[in-house]
Amino acid sequence: MSPRRTHPADRSPHASLDHPRTRQAFRGAKLLVGSYAGLSLLTLVAIILLRKHHDIVTDAVRVRAGVVVATSLLMASFVTRAARGHSRSYLRLRLASGVMLVVIAAVIALPGAFPVWLKVEQGVCGVLLAGVVLIVNSKRVRSAFASR
């Protein structure tokens, strides 16, 4: 006898989140967000260590680093809670990752606003966040939260 197939509307709200591919997607998103947070924290440590070098650590660099660390830690919270089924955290993760990706593109594109080393670091952050954006906006992950 073959297993009974159920219509998506008949499934429990957590059925889609329990699917192996959905769990794998969230593992990937957690890894990317964790890498983003780790890189952001390392950058902040480097800024603290190089604080006397005003040519490479400007006020704009310090402010940007603080904002990036704060948002990366918030996103780590969002992805953890979203993986557990919290739809508001999922929405926040989608919004924050998309907005930060756009802001990173602007930081890289603005001539002279930031030193080259920070633009390179932000480029790496952008690649990590692009992965997050692709994962959390994928059909599989969106459908896991569609009925919530």
PDB file of C-alpha atoms in Angstrom:
ATOM      1  CA  MET A   1       0.000   0.000   0.000  1.00  0.00           C
ATOM      2  CA  SER A   2       1.434   3.382  -0.954  1.00  0.00           C
ATOM      3  CA  PRO A   3       1.623   6.223   1.574  1.00  0.00           C
ATOM      4  CA  ARG A   4      -1.309   8.603   1.517  1.00  0.00           C
ATOM      5  CA  ARG A   5      -0.494  11.945  -0.042  1.00  0.00           C
ATOM      6  CA  THR A   6      -1.968  14.998   1.628  1.00  0.00           C
ATOM      7  CA  HIS A   7      -2.865  18.303   0.157  1.00  0.00           C
ATOM      8  CA  PRO A   8      -0.674  21.167   1.464  1.00  0.00           C
ATOM      9  CA  ALA A   9      -3.716  22.757   3.111  1.00  0.00           C
ATOM     10  CA  ASP A  10      -4.319  19.530   5.073  1.00  0.00           C
ATOM     11  CA  ARG A  11      -0.830  19.450   6.571  1.00  0.00           C
ATOM     12  CA  SER A  12       0.021  20.750   9.997  1.00  0.00           C
ATOM     13  CA  PRO A  13       1.616  24.223  10.051  1.00  0.00           C
ATOM     14  CA  HIS A  14       5.003  22.738  10.960  1.00  0.00           C
ATOM     15  CA  ALA A  15       5.024  20.001   8.314  1.00  0.00           C
ATOM     16  CA  SER A  16       6.845  22.139   5.768  1.00  0.00           C
ATOM     17  CA  LEU A  17       9.408  23.260   8.336  1.00  0.00           C
ATOM     18  CA  ASP A  18      10.125  19.648   9.199  1.00  0.00           C
ATOM     19  CA  HIS A  19      10.901  18.715   5.611  1.00  0.00           C
ATOM     20  CA  PRO A  20      14.588  17.758   5.235  1.00  0.00           C
ATOM     21  CA  ARG A  21      15.149  20.259   2.418  1.00  0.00           C
ATOM     22  CA  THR A  22      13.619  23.084   4.442  1.00  0.00           C
ATOM     23  CA  ARG A  23      15.782  22.189   7.431  1.00  0.00           C
ATOM     24  CA  GLN A  24      18.792  22.072   5.110  1.00  0.00           C
ATOM     25  CA  ALA A  25      17.887  25.506   3.727  1.00  0.00           C
ATOM     26  CA  PHE A  26      17.766  26.935   7.235  1.00  0.00           C
ATOM     27  CA  ARG A  27      21.087  25.278   8.108  1.00  0.00           C
ATOM     28  CA  GLY A  28      22.586  27.060   5.110  1.00  0.00           C
ATOM     29  CA  ALA A  29      20.995  30.362   6.068  1.00  0.00           C
ATOM     30  CA  LYS A  30      22.272  29.986   9.642  1.00  0.00           C
ATOM     31  CA  LEU A  31      25.776  29.259   8.366  1.00  0.00           C
ATOM     32  CA  LEU A  32      25.743  32.304   6.092  1.00  0.00           C
ATOM     33  CA  VAL A  33      24.319  34.621   8.767  1.00  0.00           C
ATOM     34  CA  GLY A  34      26.801  33.238  11.298  1.00  0.00           C
ATOM     35  CA  SER A  35      29.656  33.889   8.878  1.00  0.00           C
ATOM     36  CA  TYR A  36      28.342  37.411   8.294  1.00  0.00           C
ATOM     37  CA  ALA A  37      28.189  38.035  12.045  1.00  0.00           C
ATOM     38  CA  GLY A  38      31.649  36.542  12.583  1.00  0.00           C
ATOM     39  CA  LEU A  39      33.204  38.636   9.829  1.00  0.00           C
ATOM     40  CA  SER A  40      31.457  41.731  11.167  1.00  0.00           C
ATOM     41  CA  LEU A  41      32.780  41.100  14.676  1.00  0.00           C
ATOM     42  CA  LEU A  42      36.316  40.477  13.361  1.00  0.00           C
ATOM     43  CA  THR A  43      36.124  43.725  11.426  1.00  0.00           C
ATOM     44  CA  LEU A  44      35.068  45.565  14.576  1.00  0.00           C
ATOM     45  CA  VAL A  45      38.025  44.038  16.463  1.00  0.00           C
ATOM     46  CA  ALA A  46      40.374  45.154  13.660  1.00  0.00           C
ATOM     47  CA  ILE A  47      38.917  48.661  13.830  1.00  0.00           C
ATOM     48  CA  ILE A  48      39.502  48.782  17.581  1.00  0.00           C
ATOM     49  CA  LEU A  49      43.085  47.573  17.165  1.00  0.00           C
ATOM     50  CA  LEU A  50      43.756  50.074  14.357  1.00  0.00           C
ATOM     51  CA  ARG A  51      41.885  53.002  15.940  1.00  0.00           C
ATOM     52  CA  LYS A  52      45.001  55.220  15.968  1.00  0.00           C
ATOM     53  CA  HIS A  53      45.361  54.919  12.184  1.00  0.00           C
ATOM     54  CA  HIS A  54      42.946  57.670  11.194  1.00  0.00           C
ATOM     55  CA  ASP A  55      43.666  57.233   7.505  1.00  0.00           C
ATOM     56  CA  ILE A  56      42.144  53.721   7.442  1.00  0.00           C
ATOM     57  CA  VAL A  57      39.750  53.917  10.407  1.00  0.00           C
ATOM     58  CA  THR A  58      37.558  56.950   9.891  1.00  0.00           C
ATOM     59  CA  ASP A  59      34.458  57.973  11.812  1.00  0.00           C
ATOM     60  CA  ALA A  60      32.340  56.626   8.949  1.00  0.00           C
ATOM     61  CA  VAL A  61      34.112  53.260   9.224  1.00  0.00           C
ATOM     62  CA  ARG A  62      33.470  53.080  12.972  1.00  0.00           C
ATOM     63  CA  VAL A  63      29.781  53.933  12.592  1.00  0.00           C
ATOM     64  CA  ARG A  64      29.323  51.516   9.700  1.00  0.00           C
ATOM     65  CA  ALA A  65      31.018  48.698  11.609  1.00  0.00           C
ATOM     66  CA  GLY A  66      28.766  49.236  14.617  1.00  0.00           C
ATOM     67  CA  VAL A  67      25.643  49.157  12.475  1.00  0.00           C
ATOM     68  CA  VAL A  68      26.796  46.026  10.641  1.00  0.00           C
ATOM     69  CA  VAL A  69      27.585  44.163  13.880  1.00  0.00           C
ATOM     70  CA  ALA A  70      24.196  45.100  15.346  1.00  0.00           C
ATOM     71  CA  THR A  71      22.262  44.017  12.257  1.00  0.00           C
ATOM     72  CA  SER A  72      24.251  40.804  11.914  1.00  0.00           C
ATOM     73  CA  LEU A  73      23.441  39.834  15.496  1.00  0.00           C
ATOM     74  CA  LEU A  74      19.773  40.689  14.945  1.00  0.00           C
ATOM     75  CA  MET A  75      19.760  38.557  11.805  1.00  0.00           C
ATOM     76  CA  ALA A  76      21.307  35.681  13.757  1.00  0.00           C
ATOM     77  CA  SER A  77      18.377  35.923  16.148  1.00  0.00           C
ATOM     78  CA  PHE A  78      15.899  36.142  13.280  1.00  0.00           C
ATOM     79  CA  VAL A  79      17.232  33.099  11.430  1.00  0.00           C
ATOM     80  CA  THR A  80      17.306  31.001  14.599  1.00  0.00           C
ATOM     81  CA  ARG A  81      13.719  31.876  15.481  1.00  0.00           C
ATOM     82  CA  ALA A  82      12.514  31.547  11.867  1.00  0.00           C
ATOM     83  CA  ALA A  83      13.972  28.028  11.703  1.00  0.00           C
ATOM     84  CA  ARG A  84      11.790  27.199  14.716  1.00  0.00           C
ATOM     85  CA  GLY A  85       8.692  28.439  12.891  1.00  0.00           C
ATOM     86  CA  HIS A  86       8.358  32.058  14.021  1.00  0.00           C
ATOM     87  CA  SER A  87       6.791  33.783  11.036  1.00  0.00           C
ATOM     88  CA  ARG A  88       7.529  37.325  12.264  1.00  0.00           C
ATOM     89  CA  SER A  89      11.219  36.474  12.598  1.00  0.00           C
ATOM     90  CA  TYR A  90      11.115  35.010   9.098  1.00  0.00           C
ATOM     91  CA  LEU A  91       9.646  38.256   7.758  1.00  0.00           C
ATOM     92  CA  ARG A  92      12.240  40.291   9.669  1.00  0.00           C
ATOM     93  CA  LEU A  93      15.020  38.097   8.274  1.00  0.00           C
ATOM     94  CA  ARG A  94      13.756  38.568   4.726  1.00  0.00           C
ATOM     95  CA  LEU A  95      13.515  42.330   5.160  1.00  0.00           C
ATOM     96  CA  ALA A  96      16.793  42.832   7.027  1.00  0.00           C
ATOM     97  CA  SER A  97      18.851  40.691   4.663  1.00  0.00           C
ATOM     98  CA  GLY A  98      17.400  42.413   1.598  1.00  0.00           C
ATOM     99  CA  VAL A  99      17.819  45.923   2.981  1.00  0.00           C
ATOM    100  CA  MET A 100      21.374  45.255   4.157  1.00  0.00           C
ATOM    101  CA  LEU A 101      22.279  43.843   0.751  1.00  0.00           C
ATOM    102  CA  VAL A 102      21.087  47.063  -0.912  1.00  0.00           C
ATOM    103  CA  VAL A 103      22.936  49.206   1.650  1.00  0.00           C
ATOM    104  CA  ILE A 104      26.133  47.200   1.104  1.00  0.00           C
ATOM    105  CA  ALA A 105      25.843  47.774  -2.642  1.00  0.00           C
ATOM    106  CA  ALA A 106      25.531  51.517  -1.954  1.00  0.00           C
ATOM    107  CA  VAL A 107      28.554  51.495   0.382  1.00  0.00           C
ATOM    108  CA  ILE A 108      30.629  49.798  -2.286  1.00  0.00           C
ATOM    109  CA  ALA A 109      29.386  52.110  -5.048  1.00  0.00           C
ATOM    110  CA  LEU A 110      29.866  55.414  -3.209  1.00  0.00           C
ATOM    111  CA  PRO A 111      33.184  56.861  -4.337  1.00  0.00           C
ATOM    112  CA  GLY A 112      35.470  58.025  -1.543  1.00  0.00           C
ATOM    113  CA  ALA A 113      33.009  57.477   1.310  1.00  0.00           C
ATOM    114  CA  PHE A 114      34.819  54.429   2.697  1.00  0.00           C
ATOM    115  CA  PRO A 115      38.351  53.029   2.362  1.00  0.00           C
ATOM    116  CA  VAL A 116      38.977  50.216  -0.104  1.00  0.00           C
ATOM    117  CA  TRP A 117      39.596  47.627   2.642  1.00  0.00           C
ATOM    118  CA  LEU A 118      36.110  48.227   4.081  1.00  0.00           C
ATOM    119  CA  LYS A 119      34.543  48.017   0.629  1.00  0.00           C
ATOM    120  CA  VAL A 120      36.222  44.639   0.117  1.00  0.00           C
ATOM    121  CA  GLU A 121      34.973  43.445   3.521  1.00  0.00           C
ATOM    122  CA  GLN A 122      31.500  44.704   2.686  1.00  0.00           C
ATOM    123  CA  GLY A 123      31.687  42.894  -0.652  1.00  0.00           C
ATOM    124  CA  VAL A 124      32.299  39.618   1.177  1.00  0.00           C
ATOM    125  CA  CYS A 125      29.405  40.442   3.524  1.00  0.00           C
ATOM    126  CA  GLY A 126      27.287  41.160   0.463  1.00  0.00           C
ATOM    127  CA  VAL A 127      28.050  37.750  -1.038  1.00  0.00           C
ATOM    128  CA  LEU A 128      27.080  36.074   2.245  1.00  0.00           C
ATOM    129  CA  LEU A 129      23.852  38.061   2.446  1.00  0.00           C
ATOM    130  CA  ALA A 130      23.029  37.379  -1.201  1.00  0.00           C
ATOM    131  CA  GLY A 131      23.044  33.706  -0.272  1.00  0.00           C
ATOM    132  CA  VAL A 132      20.728  34.404   2.657  1.00  0.00           C
ATOM    133  CA  VAL A 133      18.367  36.403   0.425  1.00  0.00           C
ATOM    134  CA  LEU A 134      18.251  33.578  -2.115  1.00  0.00           C
ATOM    135  CA  ILE A 135      17.565  30.945   0.540  1.00  0.00           C
ATOM    136  CA  VAL A 136      14.915  32.771   2.553  1.00  0.00           C
ATOM    137  CA  ASN A 137      13.092  33.888  -0.568  1.00  0.00           C
ATOM    138  CA  SER A 138      13.157  30.449  -2.166  1.00  0.00           C
ATOM    139  CA  LYS A 139       9.849  28.809  -3.017  1.00  0.00           C
ATOM    140  CA  ARG A 140      10.407  26.017  -0.481  1.00  0.00           C
ATOM    141  CA  VAL A 141      11.073  28.339   2.461  1.00  0.00           C
ATOM    142  CA  ARG A 142       8.332  30.805   1.495  1.00  0.00           C
ATOM    143  CA  SER A 143       5.818  27.959   1.251  1.00  0.00           C
ATOM    144  CA  ALA A 144       6.783  26.790   4.740  1.00  0.00           C
ATOM    145  CA  PHE A 145       5.456  30.088   6.061  1.00  0.00           C
ATOM    146  CA  ALA A 146       2.600  30.609   3.581  1.00  0.00           C
ATOM    147  CA  SER A 147      -0.074  29.132   5.835  1.00  0.00           C
ATOM    148  CA  ARG A 148       1.020  30.996   8.959  1.00  0.00           C
TER     149      ARG A 148
END
